[in-house]
Coordinates of C-alpha atoms in Angstrom, one line a residue:
M76 CA 106.2 90.4 222.6
K77 CA 105.1 86.8 223.5
I78 CA 107.5 84.0 222.8
L79 CA 106.6 80.3 222.6
L80 CA 109.7 78.2 223.6
L81 CA 109.6 74.6 222.5
K82 CA 112.5 72.6 224.2
C83 CA 114.0 69.4 223.0
A84 CA 113.3 66.5 225.5
G85 CA 116.3 66.0 227.8
L86 CA 117.7 69.5 227.4
E87 CA 117.8 71.8 230.3
V88 CA 116.4 75.3 229.5
S89 CA 118.3 76.6 232.7
D90 CA 117.8 80.3 233.0
L91 CA 116.9 81.0 229.4
E92 CA 113.3 81.7 230.2
Q93 CA 114.3 84.2 233.0
K94 CA 116.8 85.9 230.8
L95 CA 114.3 86.4 227.9
E96 CA 111.8 87.9 230.4
A97 CA 114.6 90.1 231.7
I98 CA 115.1 91.7 228.4
G99 CA 111.3 92.3 227.9
F100 CA 109.8 89.2 226.4
K101 CA 106.9 87.1 227.8
V102 CA 107.8 83.4 227.6
D103 CA 105.5 80.4 227.3
V104 CA 107.3 77.0 227.5
A105 CA 106.1 73.9 225.7
D106 CA 107.6 70.4 226.2
S107 CA 106.0 68.8 223.2
V108 CA 104.9 69.5 219.6
E109 CA 101.3 68.9 220.5
E110 CA 101.4 71.4 223.4
A111 CA 103.2 73.9 221.1
M112 CA 100.5 73.6 218.4
E113 CA 97.9 74.5 221.0
K114 CA 99.7 77.6 222.2
E115 CA 101.0 78.8 218.7
P116 CA 98.0 81.0 217.8
R117 CA 98.6 83.1 221.0
T118 CA 102.3 83.7 220.3
D119 CA 104.4 86.3 218.3
L120 CA 107.7 84.3 218.0
F121 CA 108.3 80.5 217.9
L122 CA 111.7 79.4 219.3
V123 CA 112.8 75.7 219.2
Y124 CA 115.6 74.9 221.7
T125 CA 117.6 71.9 220.4
T126 CA 121.0 70.6 219.4
P127 CA 122.7 70.4 215.9
T128 CA 122.1 66.7 215.9
K129 CA 118.3 66.9 216.4
D130 CA 117.2 70.0 214.5
I131 CA 116.7 68.0 211.3
E132 CA 114.2 65.8 213.2
W133 CA 112.3 68.8 214.2
T134 CA 111.8 70.0 210.6
G135 CA 109.4 67.1 209.9
K136 CA 107.6 67.3 213.3
I137 CA 106.6 71.0 213.1
K138 CA 105.8 71.1 209.4
G139 CA 102.1 71.9 210.1
F140 CA 102.9 75.1 212.1
K141 CA 101.8 78.4 210.5
M142 CA 104.6 80.4 212.0
P143 CA 108.2 79.6 210.8
P144 CA 110.3 78.4 213.8
V145 CA 113.6 79.9 214.9
Y146 CA 116.1 77.2 216.0
L147 CA 118.1 78.0 219.1
I148 CA 121.0 75.6 218.9
D149 CA 122.9 74.3 222.0
F150 CA 126.4 73.7 220.7
E151 CA 127.8 72.9 224.1
E152 CA 126.1 69.5 224.0
V153 CA 128.3 68.5 221.1
N154 CA 131.4 70.6 222.0
I155 CA 130.9 72.8 218.9
Q156 CA 131.8 76.5 219.2
K157 CA 128.8 78.8 219.1
A158 CA 127.9 80.0 215.6
I159 CA 125.0 81.4 213.6
L160 CA 123.6 79.1 210.9
V161 CA 121.1 80.4 208.3
P162 CA 119.9 77.6 206.0
H163 CA 116.1 77.1 205.3
Y164 CA 115.0 78.5 208.7
I165 CA 116.7 81.0 211.1
R166 CA 119.1 79.3 213.4
I167 CA 121.4 80.9 216.0
S168 CA 123.8 79.5 218.6
K169 CA 122.9 79.3 222.3
P170 CA 123.8 82.6 224.1
F171 CA 125.7 82.6 227.4
D172 CA 124.7 85.9 229.0
V173 CA 121.9 88.5 228.8
K174 CA 123.9 90.9 226.6
E175 CA 124.7 88.2 224.1
L176 CA 121.1 87.0 224.3
K177 CA 119.7 90.5 223.7
T178 CA 122.0 90.8 220.6
A179 CA 120.8 87.4 219.3
M180 CA 117.1 88.3 219.9
N181 CA 117.6 91.6 218.1
L182 CA 119.1 89.6 215.2
I183 CA 116.1 87.2 215.3
L184 CA 113.6 90.1 215.3
Q185 CA 115.4 91.8 212.4
S186 CA 115.4 88.6 210.5
M187 CA 111.7 88.0 211.3
K188 CA 110.9 91.5 210.1
E189 CA 112.8 90.9 206.9
L190 CA 111.1 87.6 206.5
K191 CA 107.7 89.2 206.9
E192 CA 108.6 91.9 204.4
E193 CA 109.8 89.3 202.0
E194 CA 106.6 87.3 202.6
E195 CA 104.5 90.4 202.0
R196 CA 106.3 91.1 198.7
Y197 CA 105.8 87.5 197.7
R198 CA 102.1 87.7 198.7
N199 CA 101.6 90.9 196.7
L200 CA 103.4 89.4 193.7
F201 CA 101.3 86.3 194.1
K202 CA 98.2 88.4 194.3
Y203 CA 98.7 91.0 191.6
T204 CA 100.8 89.2 189.0
G205 CA 99.1 88.7 185.7
R206 CA 100.3 85.1 185.5
C207 CA 98.4 82.3 187.1
V208 CA 100.0 80.7 190.2
A209 CA 98.9 77.6 191.9
V210 CA 100.7 75.9 194.9
Y211 CA 100.2 72.2 195.5
E212 CA 101.1 69.8 198.3
A213 CA 101.9 66.2 197.4
V214 CA 99.7 63.4 198.8
D215 CA 99.7 59.7 198.3
D216 CA 103.5 59.7 198.1
G217 CA 103.5 62.2 195.2
E218 CA 100.8 60.4 193.2
D219 CA 98.3 63.2 193.6
F220 CA 98.4 66.8 194.8
V221 CA 96.2 69.0 196.9
L222 CA 95.7 72.7 196.2
K223 CA 97.3 74.9 198.9
D224 CA 97.0 78.3 197.3
F225 CA 95.6 79.9 194.2
N226 CA 96.1 83.5 193.1
P227 CA 93.4 85.9 191.7
A228 CA 94.7 85.6 188.1
A229 CA 94.2 81.8 188.3
E230 CA 90.7 82.2 189.8
K231 CA 89.7 84.4 186.8
V232 CA 91.2 82.1 184.2
E233 CA 89.8 78.9 185.7
Q234 CA 86.5 80.5 186.7
V235 CA 86.6 79.2 190.3
K236 CA 86.8 80.8 193.8
R237 CA 89.9 80.2 195.8
E238 CA 88.0 79.2 199.0
D239 CA 86.0 76.6 197.0
I240 CA 89.0 74.6 195.8
L241 CA 91.7 74.9 198.5
G242 CA 92.3 71.6 200.1
K243 CA 90.9 69.7 197.1
R244 CA 92.9 67.3 195.0
V245 CA 94.1 68.6 191.6
T246 CA 92.5 65.6 189.9
E247 CA 89.2 66.6 191.4
V248 CA 89.3 70.3 190.5
F249 CA 90.9 69.7 187.1
P250 CA 89.8 66.2 186.0
G251 CA 91.5 66.6 182.6
I252 CA 95.0 67.2 184.0
K253 CA 96.1 63.6 183.5
D254 CA 95.2 63.5 179.8
F255 CA 96.6 67.0 179.5
G256 CA 100.0 65.6 180.7
L257 CA 100.6 68.1 183.5
L258 CA 100.1 65.6 186.3
D259 CA 103.1 63.6 185.1
V260 CA 105.2 66.8 185.2
F261 CA 104.1 67.4 188.8
K262 CA 105.2 63.9 189.8
R263 CA 108.6 64.2 188.1
V264 CA 109.3 67.6 189.6
Y265 CA 108.2 66.4 193.0
K266 CA 110.6 63.4 192.8
T267 CA 113.6 65.0 191.1
G268 CA 113.3 68.6 192.4
R269 CA 114.2 69.8 188.8
P270 CA 111.9 72.5 187.3
E271 CA 110.2 71.7 184.0
H272 CA 108.6 73.8 181.3
F273 CA 105.4 72.2 180.0
P274 CA 105.0 73.9 176.6
L275 CA 101.7 75.3 175.2
A276 CA 99.1 72.6 175.0
H277 CA 95.3 72.4 175.0
Y278 CA 93.5 71.5 178.3
K279 CA 89.9 70.4 178.3
D280 CA 87.4 69.0 180.7
N281 CA 83.6 69.1 181.1
R282 CA 83.7 72.6 182.6
I283 CA 86.5 74.5 180.9
S284 CA 89.0 74.4 178.0
G285 CA 91.9 76.5 176.8
W286 CA 95.5 76.7 175.8
K287 CA 97.9 76.7 178.7
D288 CA 101.7 77.2 179.0
N289 CA 103.1 75.9 182.3
F290 CA 106.4 76.2 184.3
V291 CA 106.6 73.9 187.3
Y292 CA 109.1 73.9 190.2
K293 CA 109.5 72.6 193.7
L294 CA 109.8 74.7 196.9
P295 CA 112.2 73.8 199.7
S296 CA 109.1 73.0 201.7
G297 CA 108.3 70.2 199.3
E298 CA 105.4 72.0 197.7
I299 CA 104.9 72.2 194.0
V300 CA 104.3 75.5 192.3
A301 CA 102.8 75.8 188.8
V302 CA 103.2 79.2 187.1
Y303 CA 101.2 79.3 183.9
E304 CA 99.6 81.6 181.3
D305 CA 96.3 81.2 179.6
L306 CA 97.1 81.7 175.9
T307 CA 93.7 80.8 174.6
K308 CA 93.1 84.3 173.1
Y309 CA 96.6 84.3 171.7
K310 CA 96.0 80.9 170.2
Q311 CA 92.6 81.9 168.8
L312 CA 94.2 85.0 167.4
E313 CA 97.0 82.9 166.0
E314 CA 94.4 80.6 164.4
E315 CA 92.5 83.6 163.0
V316 CA 95.7 85.0 161.6
K317 CA 96.5 81.6 160.1
E318 CA 93.0 81.4 158.6
K319 CA 93.2 84.9 157.3
R320 CA 96.6 84.2 155.9
E321 CA 95.2 81.2 154.1
L322 CA 92.2 83.2 153.0
Y323 CA 94.4 86.0 151.7
R324 CA 96.7 83.4 150.0
S325 CA 93.6 81.8 148.5
I326 CA 92.3 85.1 147.3
F327 CA 95.8 86.0 146.1
E328 CA 96.1 82.8 144.1
N329 CA 92.5 82.6 142.8
S330 CA 91.6 86.3 142.3
G331 CA 91.4 85.6 138.5
A332 CA 93.9 88.4 137.8
A333 CA 97.7 88.2 137.7
T334 CA 98.8 89.6 141.1
V335 CA 102.3 90.4 142.5
I336 CA 103.7 91.9 145.7
I337 CA 106.5 94.4 144.9
D338 CA 109.4 95.4 147.2
E339 CA 110.7 99.0 147.4
D340 CA 113.6 98.1 145.1
T341 CA 111.2 96.8 142.4
T342 CA 111.8 93.1 143.2
L343 CA 108.9 90.7 142.8
L344 CA 108.4 89.1 146.3
L345 CA 105.3 87.1 145.5
A346 CA 103.6 86.1 142.3
N347 CA 100.4 84.1 141.8
K348 CA 99.6 81.5 139.1
E349 CA 97.9 84.0 136.8
F350 CA 101.1 86.0 136.8
E351 CA 103.0 82.9 135.9
K352 CA 100.7 82.4 132.9
L353 CA 101.0 86.0 131.9
S354 CA 104.7 86.3 132.2
G355 CA 105.7 82.8 131.1
Y356 CA 108.0 82.3 134.1
S357 CA 107.5 80.0 137.1
K358 CA 107.3 81.2 140.7
E359 CA 110.8 79.9 141.4
E360 CA 112.1 82.1 138.5
L361 CA 110.1 85.1 139.6
E362 CA 110.0 85.5 143.4
G363 CA 113.0 87.3 144.7
K364 CA 114.8 87.2 141.4
K365 CA 112.9 89.3 138.8
T366 CA 111.9 93.0 139.0
W367 CA 108.7 94.4 137.4
T368 CA 110.8 96.7 135.2
E369 CA 111.8 93.6 133.1
F370 CA 108.3 93.2 131.9
V371 CA 107.5 96.8 130.9
A372 CA 107.8 98.1 127.3
E373 CA 110.4 100.8 126.8
E374 CA 107.9 103.6 126.1
D375 CA 106.2 103.0 129.4
L376 CA 109.2 102.3 131.7
K377 CA 110.2 105.9 132.6
R378 CA 106.6 106.8 133.5
M379 CA 106.1 103.7 135.6
K380 CA 109.4 104.1 137.5
K381 CA 108.3 107.6 138.4
Y382 CA 105.0 106.3 139.7
H383 CA 106.8 103.6 141.7
Y384 CA 108.9 106.0 143.7
L385 CA 106.2 108.7 144.1
R386 CA 103.8 106.1 145.5
R387 CA 106.3 105.2 148.3
K388 CA 106.7 108.9 149.1
D389 CA 103.0 109.7 149.1
P390 CA 100.5 107.3 147.6
S391 CA 98.3 110.2 146.5
L392 CA 101.0 111.4 144.1
A393 CA 100.7 108.4 141.8
P394 CA 97.6 107.0 140.1
E395 CA 96.2 103.8 141.4
K396 CA 95.0 102.6 138.0
Y397 CA 96.5 103.0 134.5
T398 CA 97.4 101.0 131.4
F399 CA 100.8 100.0 130.0
K400 CA 102.3 97.5 127.6
F401 CA 103.6 94.2 129.1
R402 CA 106.3 92.1 127.5
D403 CA 106.3 88.4 128.4
R404 CA 109.1 85.8 128.3
R405 CA 108.7 85.4 124.5
G406 CA 108.7 89.1 123.9
K407 CA 105.0 89.2 123.1
T408 CA 103.4 92.5 123.9
R409 CA 100.1 92.6 125.8
H410 CA 97.9 95.6 126.8
I411 CA 97.5 95.6 130.6
Q412 CA 95.3 97.5 133.0
L413 CA 97.3 97.9 136.3
N414 CA 95.7 98.4 139.7
V415 CA 98.3 99.1 142.4
G416 CA 98.2 100.1 146.0
M417 CA 100.6 100.3 149.0
I418 CA 100.5 97.7 151.8
S419 CA 99.8 99.6 155.0
G420 CA 102.9 100.1 157.2
T421 CA 105.4 99.0 154.6
K422 CA 107.2 100.2 151.5
R423 CA 105.7 97.3 149.6
S424 CA 102.9 97.4 147.1
V425 CA 100.4 94.9 145.7
A426 CA 99.7 95.1 142.0
S427 CA 96.9 93.4 140.0
L428 CA 97.3 93.1 136.2
I429 CA 94.3 92.5 133.9
D430 CA 95.0 91.6 130.3
I431 CA 92.9 94.0 128.2
T432 CA 94.5 93.1 124.9
E433 CA 91.3 91.7 123.4
L434 CA 89.4 94.7 124.9
K435 CA 91.9 97.1 123.2
E436 CA 91.4 95.2 119.9
A437 CA 87.6 95.4 120.3
E438 CA 87.9 99.1 121.1
R439 CA 90.0 99.6 117.9
K440 CA 87.4 97.8 115.8
I441 CA 84.6 99.8 117.4
K442 CA 86.5 103.0 116.8
E443 CA 87.0 102.1 113.1
S444 CA 83.4 101.2 112.9
E445 CA 82.4 104.5 114.5
E446 CA 84.6 106.3 112.1
R447 CA 83.1 104.5 109.1
Y448 CA 79.6 105.3 110.5
R449 CA 80.6 108.9 111.1
A450 CA 81.9 109.1 107.5
V451 CA 78.7 107.7 106.1
V452 CA 76.6 110.0 108.2
E453 CA 78.7 113.0 107.5
T454 CA 78.7 112.4 103.7
A455 CA 75.0 111.4 103.6
P456 CA 72.9 113.4 101.1
N457 CA 70.2 113.9 103.8
G458 CA 70.4 115.7 107.1
V459 CA 70.8 113.4 110.1
V460 CA 69.9 114.4 113.7
V461 CA 70.3 111.9 116.6
L462 CA 68.1 112.5 119.7
D463 CA 67.8 110.7 123.0
K464 CA 64.4 109.8 124.6
T465 CA 64.0 113.3 126.0
G466 CA 64.6 115.1 122.7
T467 CA 68.2 116.2 123.5
I468 CA 70.3 116.4 120.4
L469 CA 73.3 114.0 120.6
E470 CA 74.6 114.2 117.1
V471 CA 74.1 116.1 113.9
N472 CA 75.7 115.8 110.5
K473 CA 77.1 118.3 108.0
K474 CA 74.1 118.2 105.7
A475 CA 71.7 119.0 108.6
L476 CA 73.9 122.0 109.6
E477 CA 73.9 123.2 105.9
L478 CA 70.1 123.0 105.7
S479 CA 69.4 124.7 109.1
G480 CA 72.2 127.3 109.1
F481 CA 73.2 126.3 112.7
K482 CA 76.7 125.5 114.0
K483 CA 77.3 122.2 115.6
E484 CA 78.0 123.6 119.0
D485 CA 74.7 125.5 118.9
L486 CA 72.8 122.2 118.7
I487 CA 74.7 119.4 120.6
G488 CA 73.2 119.0 124.0
K489 CA 70.3 121.3 123.4
N490 CA 66.7 120.1 123.4
I491 CA 65.0 120.1 120.0
I492 CA 61.9 121.9 121.4
R493 CA 64.0 125.0 121.9
I494 CA 65.6 124.8 118.5
L495 CA 62.4 124.4 116.3
P496 CA 60.9 127.9 116.9
K497 CA 64.2 129.5 115.7
I498 CA 63.6 127.9 112.2
K499 CA 59.8 128.6 112.3
L500 CA 58.7 125.1 112.8
D501 CA 55.7 124.1 115.0
P502 CA 57.2 122.1 117.9
N503 CA 53.9 120.4 118.5
E504 CA 53.8 118.8 115.1
I505 CA 57.4 117.5 115.3
I506 CA 57.0 116.3 118.9
T507 CA 53.8 114.4 118.0
A508 CA 55.6 112.7 115.2
F509 CA 58.5 112.1 117.5
K510 CA 56.3 110.3 120.1
L511 CA 54.5 108.3 117.5
A512 CA 57.9 107.0 116.2
L513 CA 59.0 106.1 119.7
R514 CA 55.8 104.1 120.1
G515 CA 56.6 102.2 116.9
E516 CA 53.9 104.0 114.9
K517 CA 54.5 105.6 111.5
P518 CA 54.1 109.4 111.5
D519 CA 52.6 111.2 108.4
K520 CA 55.4 111.8 105.9
R521 CA 54.1 115.0 104.4
V522 CA 56.3 117.8 103.1
R523 CA 57.0 120.4 105.7
T524 CA 58.8 123.7 105.3
F525 CA 61.1 125.7 107.6
T526 CA 63.1 128.9 107.2
N527 CA 66.8 128.4 108.1
L528 CA 68.9 131.0 109.8
N529 CA 70.0 132.3 106.4
G530 CA 66.4 133.1 105.5
E531 CA 66.0 130.3 102.9
Q532 CA 62.8 128.3 102.6
I533 CA 63.6 124.6 103.0
S534 CA 61.1 121.9 102.1
F535 CA 61.7 118.6 103.7
I536 CA 60.2 115.2 104.5
E537 CA 61.2 113.7 107.8
H538 CA 62.0 110.0 108.3
H539 CA 62.3 108.4 111.7
S540 CA 64.4 105.4 112.9
V541 CA 64.1 104.2 116.5
L542 CA 67.4 103.6 118.3
K543 CA 67.6 100.6 120.7
K544 CA 70.1 99.2 123.1
H545 CA 69.7 95.8 124.8
G546 CA 66.2 95.7 123.4
K547 CA 65.2 99.1 125.0
V548 CA 64.4 102.3 123.2
V549 CA 67.1 104.9 123.9
G550 CA 66.5 107.5 121.2
L551 CA 65.6 108.4 117.7
S552 CA 67.4 109.1 114.5
L553 CA 65.7 111.9 112.5
I554 CA 66.6 111.9 108.8
I555 CA 65.7 115.1 107.0
E556 CA 65.2 114.6 103.2
D557 CA 65.7 117.9 101.4
V558 CA 62.9 118.1 98.7
T559 CA 63.2 121.9 98.1
E560 CA 64.3 121.5 94.5
R561 CA 61.8 118.8 93.8
C562 CA 59.1 121.0 95.2
K563 CA 60.3 123.8 92.9
A564 CA 60.3 121.5 89.9
E565 CA 56.8 120.2 90.7
K566 CA 55.6 123.8 90.9
K567 CA 57.0 124.6 87.5
I568 CA 55.4 121.4 86.0
R569 CA 52.0 122.4 87.6
E570 CA 52.3 125.9 86.1
S571 CA 53.3 124.5 82.7
L572 CA 50.3 122.1 82.8
I573 CA 47.9 125.0 83.5
E574 CA 49.3 126.9 80.6
K575 CA 49.0 123.9 78.3
E576 CA 45.5 123.2 79.5
M577 CA 44.4 126.8 78.7
F578 CA 45.9 126.3 75.2
L579 CA 44.1 123.1 74.7
R580 CA 40.9 124.7 75.8
E581 CA 41.4 127.4 73.2
I582 CA 42.0 124.9 70.5
H583 CA 38.9 122.9 71.6
H584 CA 36.8 126.0 71.5
R585 CA 37.9 126.9 68.0
V586 CA 37.5 123.3 66.7
K587 CA 34.1 123.1 68.3
N588 CA 33.1 126.4 66.7
N589 CA 34.4 125.3 63.3
L590 CA 32.5 122.0 63.5
Q591 CA 29.4 123.9 64.5
I592 CA 29.7 126.2 61.5
I593 CA 30.2 123.3 59.1
S594 CA 27.2 121.5 60.6
S595 CA 25.1 124.7 60.2
L596 CA 26.2 125.2 56.6
L597 CA 25.3 121.6 55.8
N598 CA 22.0 122.1 57.4
L599 CA 21.3 125.2 55.2
Q600 CA 22.4 123.3 52.1
V601 CA 20.0 120.5 52.8
G602 CA 17.1 122.9 52.8
R603 CA 18.0 124.2 49.3
I604 CA 18.6 120.8 47.6
G605 CA 15.5 118.9 46.3
D606 CA 17.2 115.7 45.3
G607 CA 16.5 113.1 48.0
R608 CA 19.7 111.2 47.5
A609 CA 21.8 114.3 47.8
R610 CA 19.9 115.4 50.9
R611 CA 20.5 112.0 52.5
L612 CA 24.2 112.3 51.9
L613 CA 24.4 115.8 53.4
R614 CA 22.4 114.6 56.5
E615 CA 24.9 111.7 56.9
S616 CA 27.8 114.1 56.6
Q617 CA 26.1 116.4 59.1
M618 CA 25.7 113.5 61.6
R619 CA 29.3 112.5 61.1
I620 CA 30.4 116.0 62.0
Q621 CA 28.1 116.0 65.1
A622 CA 29.6 112.7 66.1
M623 CA 33.1 114.2 65.7
A624 CA 32.0 117.1 67.8
M625 CA 30.7 114.8 70.6
I626 CA 33.9 112.7 70.5
H627 CA 35.9 116.0 70.7
E628 CA 33.7 117.1 73.6
H629 CA 34.5 113.9 75.5
L630 CA 38.2 114.3 74.8
N631 CA 38.2 117.9 76.1
P632 CA 40.0 118.2 79.6
G633 CA 37.2 120.6 80.6
H634 CA 34.7 117.8 80.1
W635 CA 36.8 115.5 82.4
Q636 CA 36.9 118.1 85.1
R637 CA 33.1 118.5 84.9
S638 CA 32.6 114.7 85.0
N639 CA 34.9 114.4 88.0
S640 CA 33.0 117.1 89.8
K641 CA 29.7 115.4 89.2
N642 CA 31.0 112.0 90.3
T643 CA 32.4 113.6 93.4

């Protein structure tokens, strides 16, 4: 091992050099700091031989050395007993013989080894720590600072390379440090030696920006160390969380529905403005003071308590949506649709309440209207069949079932095309009429006949009514008018008319024959009478009878039928 021995001017090294060489060291002596600096790169150990009164002076002189010096103190010069001092650097008393010198050198070597190990630990910590570390040396009497070291974490955060910035002023590398406020902290720590925490603040210059949290302290060497964290992502996340919190709060307050957050013990933790309106209580009266059970009607309370506890055990065990009766501050009952779900990772739930009282009232009125409509349809004297656009039977009344012989379950949901053949009706005729009605045209309303399941012949006339919803055709109402009895009556009338017509024809025939006989008798009598006046009277009578016969002929129904046939 090669030792560089720097002796204090005026002190005699005596046989120290020879003794060190005797115990295996190679010694190179320097008489000045300048000479020592030239020889330092070629040495393994740097010894400074001085006295207790001068070692402080040496501290400033050899500050630029890379290797920490070991002070070999000559206490004999000041009549102080030999001792070992270990302040900032390693210092030992002057040895008197080879054995004692060897022990001292072993102590120095051990100390140097420990120092190197400690330095290695520091270097690894400096290199691999996740925190940014920057070491600065004061210049201009502490008014500015030069970068002496910069760890990899700091390189990554500041987007620089260590070799590009070492030796440069901090105000040059980070021009925004003064406005940031950290330069003033550096100056104070350098002057007072007291460490300072510079809390989270935003740094910005033309190159970089971010949120930094700094801790600054001073080394015994006079250097300033800044240990800091880049909390930009954390701050951004914090801002995002804040924005989302505000967003959720805004949604919570302005969702349009009464909304509450419920604790496991049924306490209302949060309530929005709509819930205030619904309940009649203010936020101050609700939050942390009221439970949801106070607003539920007695008949619904047991059921909802069960849901509350089942939901916290397993959300799938309780419905997410259901209705109940809500009682407000004045005791007024409202119908409410409740939508409720658990807040992930907690035992709390969020519930949205929609007032459906008016909807319930409308449903009641619609139901009453439907019941009235159903009663009218069911008691209608005509059969009613309601079809959709495809011909599927949606509804059928009692009269239609009586006429057809079907049961209701045999018709609902079935297509009318499959039903018609069973009652011996031509599907093509009915479907044609069906399509005409859907197009807004009027089908032929002639009498049709079908045979019901009981074997009875039913005569009917069909009437169509198009069903519309929001202006669009959605189906057809088919009204079946039973004209069976009317058809039977018309048949009897026709038969009676035929009979009477035959009777009238017989009477006409007999009247015609009688008039012809009278006319013939008068004609014979005219031939036998010679008196001209009498003959003229008989001729006039004969002509009157012929006129009566002609009038009777015109009044005869047979004559009408012949005349109609000719005109046709």
